[in-house]
Short mmCIF file of C-alpha atoms and ligand atoms in Angstrom, two decimals:
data_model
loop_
_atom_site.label_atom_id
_atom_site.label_comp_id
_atom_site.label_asym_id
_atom_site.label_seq_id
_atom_site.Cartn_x
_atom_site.Cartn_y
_atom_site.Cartn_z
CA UNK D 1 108.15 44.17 -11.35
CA UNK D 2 110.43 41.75 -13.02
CA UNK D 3 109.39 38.23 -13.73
CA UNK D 4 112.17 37.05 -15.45
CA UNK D 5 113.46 33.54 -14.84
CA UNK D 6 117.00 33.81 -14.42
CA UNK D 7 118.88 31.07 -16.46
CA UNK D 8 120.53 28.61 -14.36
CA UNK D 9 124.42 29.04 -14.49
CA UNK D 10 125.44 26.83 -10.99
CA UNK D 11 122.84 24.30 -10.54
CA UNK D 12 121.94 23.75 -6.71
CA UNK D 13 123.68 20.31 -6.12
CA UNK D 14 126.48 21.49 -7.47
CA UNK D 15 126.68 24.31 -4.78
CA UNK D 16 125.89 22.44 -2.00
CA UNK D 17 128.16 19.62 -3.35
CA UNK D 18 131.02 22.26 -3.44
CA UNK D 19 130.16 23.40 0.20
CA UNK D 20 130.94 20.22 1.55
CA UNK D 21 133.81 20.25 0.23
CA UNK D 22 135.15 23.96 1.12
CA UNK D 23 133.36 23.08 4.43
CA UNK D 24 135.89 19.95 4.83
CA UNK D 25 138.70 22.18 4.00
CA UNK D 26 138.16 24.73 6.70
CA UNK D 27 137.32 21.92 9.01
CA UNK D 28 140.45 20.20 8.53
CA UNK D 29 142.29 23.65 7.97
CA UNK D 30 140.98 25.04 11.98
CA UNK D 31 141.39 21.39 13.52
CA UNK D 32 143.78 23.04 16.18
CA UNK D 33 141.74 26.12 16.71
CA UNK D 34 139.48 26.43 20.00
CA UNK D 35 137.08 28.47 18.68
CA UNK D 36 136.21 30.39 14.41
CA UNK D 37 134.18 33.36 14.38
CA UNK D 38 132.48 33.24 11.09
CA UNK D 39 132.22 37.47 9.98
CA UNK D 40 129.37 37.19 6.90
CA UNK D 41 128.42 39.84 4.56
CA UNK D 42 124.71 40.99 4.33
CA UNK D 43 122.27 40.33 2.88
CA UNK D 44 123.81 38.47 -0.01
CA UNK D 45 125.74 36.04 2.28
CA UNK D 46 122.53 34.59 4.16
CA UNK D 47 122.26 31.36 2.36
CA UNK D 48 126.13 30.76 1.55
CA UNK D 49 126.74 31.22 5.36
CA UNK D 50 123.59 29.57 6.46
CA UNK D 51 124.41 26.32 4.58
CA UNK D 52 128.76 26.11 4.79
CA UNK D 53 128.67 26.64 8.82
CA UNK D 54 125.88 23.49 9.22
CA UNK D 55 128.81 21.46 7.58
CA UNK D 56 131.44 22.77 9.80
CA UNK D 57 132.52 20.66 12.65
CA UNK D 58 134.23 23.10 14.62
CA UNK D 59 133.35 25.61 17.57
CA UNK D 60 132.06 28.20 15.76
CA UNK D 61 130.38 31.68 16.66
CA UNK D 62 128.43 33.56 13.64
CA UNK D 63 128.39 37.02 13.34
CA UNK D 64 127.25 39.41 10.16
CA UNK D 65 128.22 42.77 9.15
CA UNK D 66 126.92 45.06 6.05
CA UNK D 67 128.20 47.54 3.78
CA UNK D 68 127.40 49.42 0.94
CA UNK D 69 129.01 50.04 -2.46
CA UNK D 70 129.70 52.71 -4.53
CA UNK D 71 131.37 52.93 -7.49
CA UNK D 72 130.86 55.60 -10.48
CA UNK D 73 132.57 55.99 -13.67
CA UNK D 74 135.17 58.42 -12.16
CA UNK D 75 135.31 57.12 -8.57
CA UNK D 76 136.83 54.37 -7.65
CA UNK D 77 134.50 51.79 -5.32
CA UNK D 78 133.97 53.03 -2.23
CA UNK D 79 132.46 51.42 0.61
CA UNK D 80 130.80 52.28 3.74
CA UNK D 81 129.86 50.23 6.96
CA UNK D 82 126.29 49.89 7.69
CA UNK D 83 126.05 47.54 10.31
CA UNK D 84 129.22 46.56 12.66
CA UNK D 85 129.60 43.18 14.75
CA UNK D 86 128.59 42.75 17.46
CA UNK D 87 131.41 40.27 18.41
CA UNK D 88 134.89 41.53 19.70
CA UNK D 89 137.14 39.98 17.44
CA UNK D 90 140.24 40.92 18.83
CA UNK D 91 142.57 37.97 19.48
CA UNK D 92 140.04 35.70 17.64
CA UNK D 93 139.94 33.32 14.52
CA UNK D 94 137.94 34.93 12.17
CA UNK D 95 137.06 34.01 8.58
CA UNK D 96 135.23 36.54 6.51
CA UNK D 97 132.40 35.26 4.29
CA UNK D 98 130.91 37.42 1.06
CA UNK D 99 129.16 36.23 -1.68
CA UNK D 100 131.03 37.43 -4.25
CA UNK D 101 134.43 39.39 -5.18
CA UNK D 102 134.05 41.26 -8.14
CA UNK D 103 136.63 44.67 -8.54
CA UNK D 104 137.74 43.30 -4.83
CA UNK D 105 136.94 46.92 -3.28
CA UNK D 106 134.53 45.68 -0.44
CA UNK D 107 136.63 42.25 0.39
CA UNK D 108 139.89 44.88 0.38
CA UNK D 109 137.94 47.00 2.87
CA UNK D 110 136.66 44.84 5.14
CA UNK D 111 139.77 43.15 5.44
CA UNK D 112 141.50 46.71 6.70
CA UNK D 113 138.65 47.55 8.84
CA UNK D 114 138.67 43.82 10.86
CA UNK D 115 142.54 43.43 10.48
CA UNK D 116 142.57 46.95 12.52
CA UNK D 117 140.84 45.19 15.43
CA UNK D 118 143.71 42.64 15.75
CA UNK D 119 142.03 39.12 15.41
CA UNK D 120 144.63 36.07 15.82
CA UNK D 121 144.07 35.35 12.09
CA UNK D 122 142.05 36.63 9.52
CA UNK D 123 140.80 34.78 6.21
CA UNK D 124 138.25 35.04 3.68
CA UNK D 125 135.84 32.67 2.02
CA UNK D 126 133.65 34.06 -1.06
CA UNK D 127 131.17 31.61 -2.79
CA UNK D 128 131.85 33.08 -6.66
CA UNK D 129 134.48 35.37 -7.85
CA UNK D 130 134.49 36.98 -11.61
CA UNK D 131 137.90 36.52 -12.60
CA UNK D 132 137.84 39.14 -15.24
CA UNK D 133 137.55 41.81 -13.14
CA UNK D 134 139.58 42.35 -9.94
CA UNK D 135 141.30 45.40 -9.70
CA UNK D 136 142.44 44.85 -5.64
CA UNK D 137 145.28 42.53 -5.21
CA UNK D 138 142.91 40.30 -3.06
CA UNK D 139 142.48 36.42 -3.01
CA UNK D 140 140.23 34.70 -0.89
CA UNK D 141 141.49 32.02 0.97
CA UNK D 142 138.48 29.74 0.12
CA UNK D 143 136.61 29.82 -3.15
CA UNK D 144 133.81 28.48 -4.47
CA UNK D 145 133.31 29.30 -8.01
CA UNK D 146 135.19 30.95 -11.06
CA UNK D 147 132.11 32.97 -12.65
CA UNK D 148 132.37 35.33 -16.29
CA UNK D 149 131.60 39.02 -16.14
CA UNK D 150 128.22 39.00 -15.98
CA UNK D 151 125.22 40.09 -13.27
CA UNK D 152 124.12 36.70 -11.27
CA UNK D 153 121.22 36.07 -9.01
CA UNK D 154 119.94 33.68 -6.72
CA UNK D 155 121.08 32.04 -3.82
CA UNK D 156 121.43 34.99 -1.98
CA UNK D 157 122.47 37.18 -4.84
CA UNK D 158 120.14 39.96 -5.89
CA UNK D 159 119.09 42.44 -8.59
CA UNK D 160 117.42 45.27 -7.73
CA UNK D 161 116.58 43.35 -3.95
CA UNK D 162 114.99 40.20 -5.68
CA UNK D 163 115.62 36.90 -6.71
CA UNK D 164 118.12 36.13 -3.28
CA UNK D 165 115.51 33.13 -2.58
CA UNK D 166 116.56 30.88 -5.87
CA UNK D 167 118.58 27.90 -4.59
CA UNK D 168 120.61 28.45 -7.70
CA UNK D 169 122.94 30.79 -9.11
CA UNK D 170 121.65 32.01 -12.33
CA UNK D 171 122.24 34.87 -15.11
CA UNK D 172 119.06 37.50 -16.11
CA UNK D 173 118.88 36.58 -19.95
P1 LIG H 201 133.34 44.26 -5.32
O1 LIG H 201 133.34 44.91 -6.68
O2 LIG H 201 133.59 45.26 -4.23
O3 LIG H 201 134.28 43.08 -5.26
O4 LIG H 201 131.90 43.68 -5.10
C1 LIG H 201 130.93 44.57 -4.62
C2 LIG H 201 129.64 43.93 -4.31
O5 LIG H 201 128.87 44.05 -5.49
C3 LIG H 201 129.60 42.47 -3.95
O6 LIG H 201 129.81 42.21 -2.59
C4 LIG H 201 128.17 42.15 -4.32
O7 LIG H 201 127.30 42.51 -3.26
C5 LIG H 201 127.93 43.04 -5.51
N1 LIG H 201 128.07 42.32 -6.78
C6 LIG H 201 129.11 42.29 -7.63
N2 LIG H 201 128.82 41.54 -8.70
C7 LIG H 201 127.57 41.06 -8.52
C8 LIG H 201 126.68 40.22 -9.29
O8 LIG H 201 126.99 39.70 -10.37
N3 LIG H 201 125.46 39.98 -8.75
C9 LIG H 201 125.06 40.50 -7.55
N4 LIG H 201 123.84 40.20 -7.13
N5 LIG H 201 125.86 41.29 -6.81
C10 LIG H 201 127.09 41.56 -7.28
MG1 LIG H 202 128.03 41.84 -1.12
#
């Protein structure tokens, strides 16, 4: 078992301090909306969405999907759906919420897959993105943090299924 103690990288205060502010944005942002269906990304996206929708003030129904990825030296990522809403999206206001975009192959995805179901409008909010690395021509609409190429963990983010309970986000030295 590992015991490592990941270095911190995003301290927690500054995450939550950044959450209110994304959390303003989309507030302001949806103002005219009746209703946003927030669509997170298991597992990783527990705390991110647990903590930005507290902040929101705005009708707001929560919802959670999860995928897996695969991605080999030959083969680019593919992804598969392991768990489907349970909300019917079409016609709604829905904003997508992962933890992180790295090559972009699972927001790119899931973007196709919920787009497909016809929701009034679609957008996507990701707490840390490796800038380094995309290789989708994918943005999110809401970001929290620019991160280097390397593995993090904690607040939500795993290795190897541990370490998603730090309330920081921190690199395995
Ligand atoms: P993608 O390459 O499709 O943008 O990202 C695939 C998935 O890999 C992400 O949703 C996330 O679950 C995982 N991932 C990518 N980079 C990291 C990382 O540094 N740490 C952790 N824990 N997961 C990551
Ligand atoms: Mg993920």
């Amino acid at each position: 078992m590992d015991h490592r103690i990941p270095e911190v990288l995003i301290d927690a205060a500054t995450i939550q301090q950044r959450i209110q502010q994304l959390a303003a944005q989309i507030t302001t942002d949806y103002a005219e909306v009746t209703e946003l269906v927030v669509v997170g990304v298991l597992r990783g996206c527990y705390l991110f969405v647990a903590d930005l929708t507290r902040q929101l003030q705005l009708p707001t129904r929560v919802d959670f999907l999860s995928v897996a990825s695969y991605s080999t030296e030959n083969k680019a990522g593919s992804v598969r759906l392991l768990l489907d809403l349970r909300t019917d999206i079409q016609g709604a206001h829905v904003l997508l919420i992962d933890d992180i975009i790295d090559t972009g192959h699972t927001l790119n995805y899931l973007m196709q897959l919920l787009r497909a179901r016809e929701p009034a409008s679609l957008k996507t909010c990701v707490l840390v993105r490796k800038e380094l690395r995309r290789k989708e021509p994918i943005e999110a609409d809401y970001l929290g943090f620019d991160i280097p190429d390397q593995w993090v963990v904690g607040y939500g983010l795993d290795a190897g299924d541990r370490y998603r309970t730090l309330p920081y986000i921190g690199v395995l030295a």
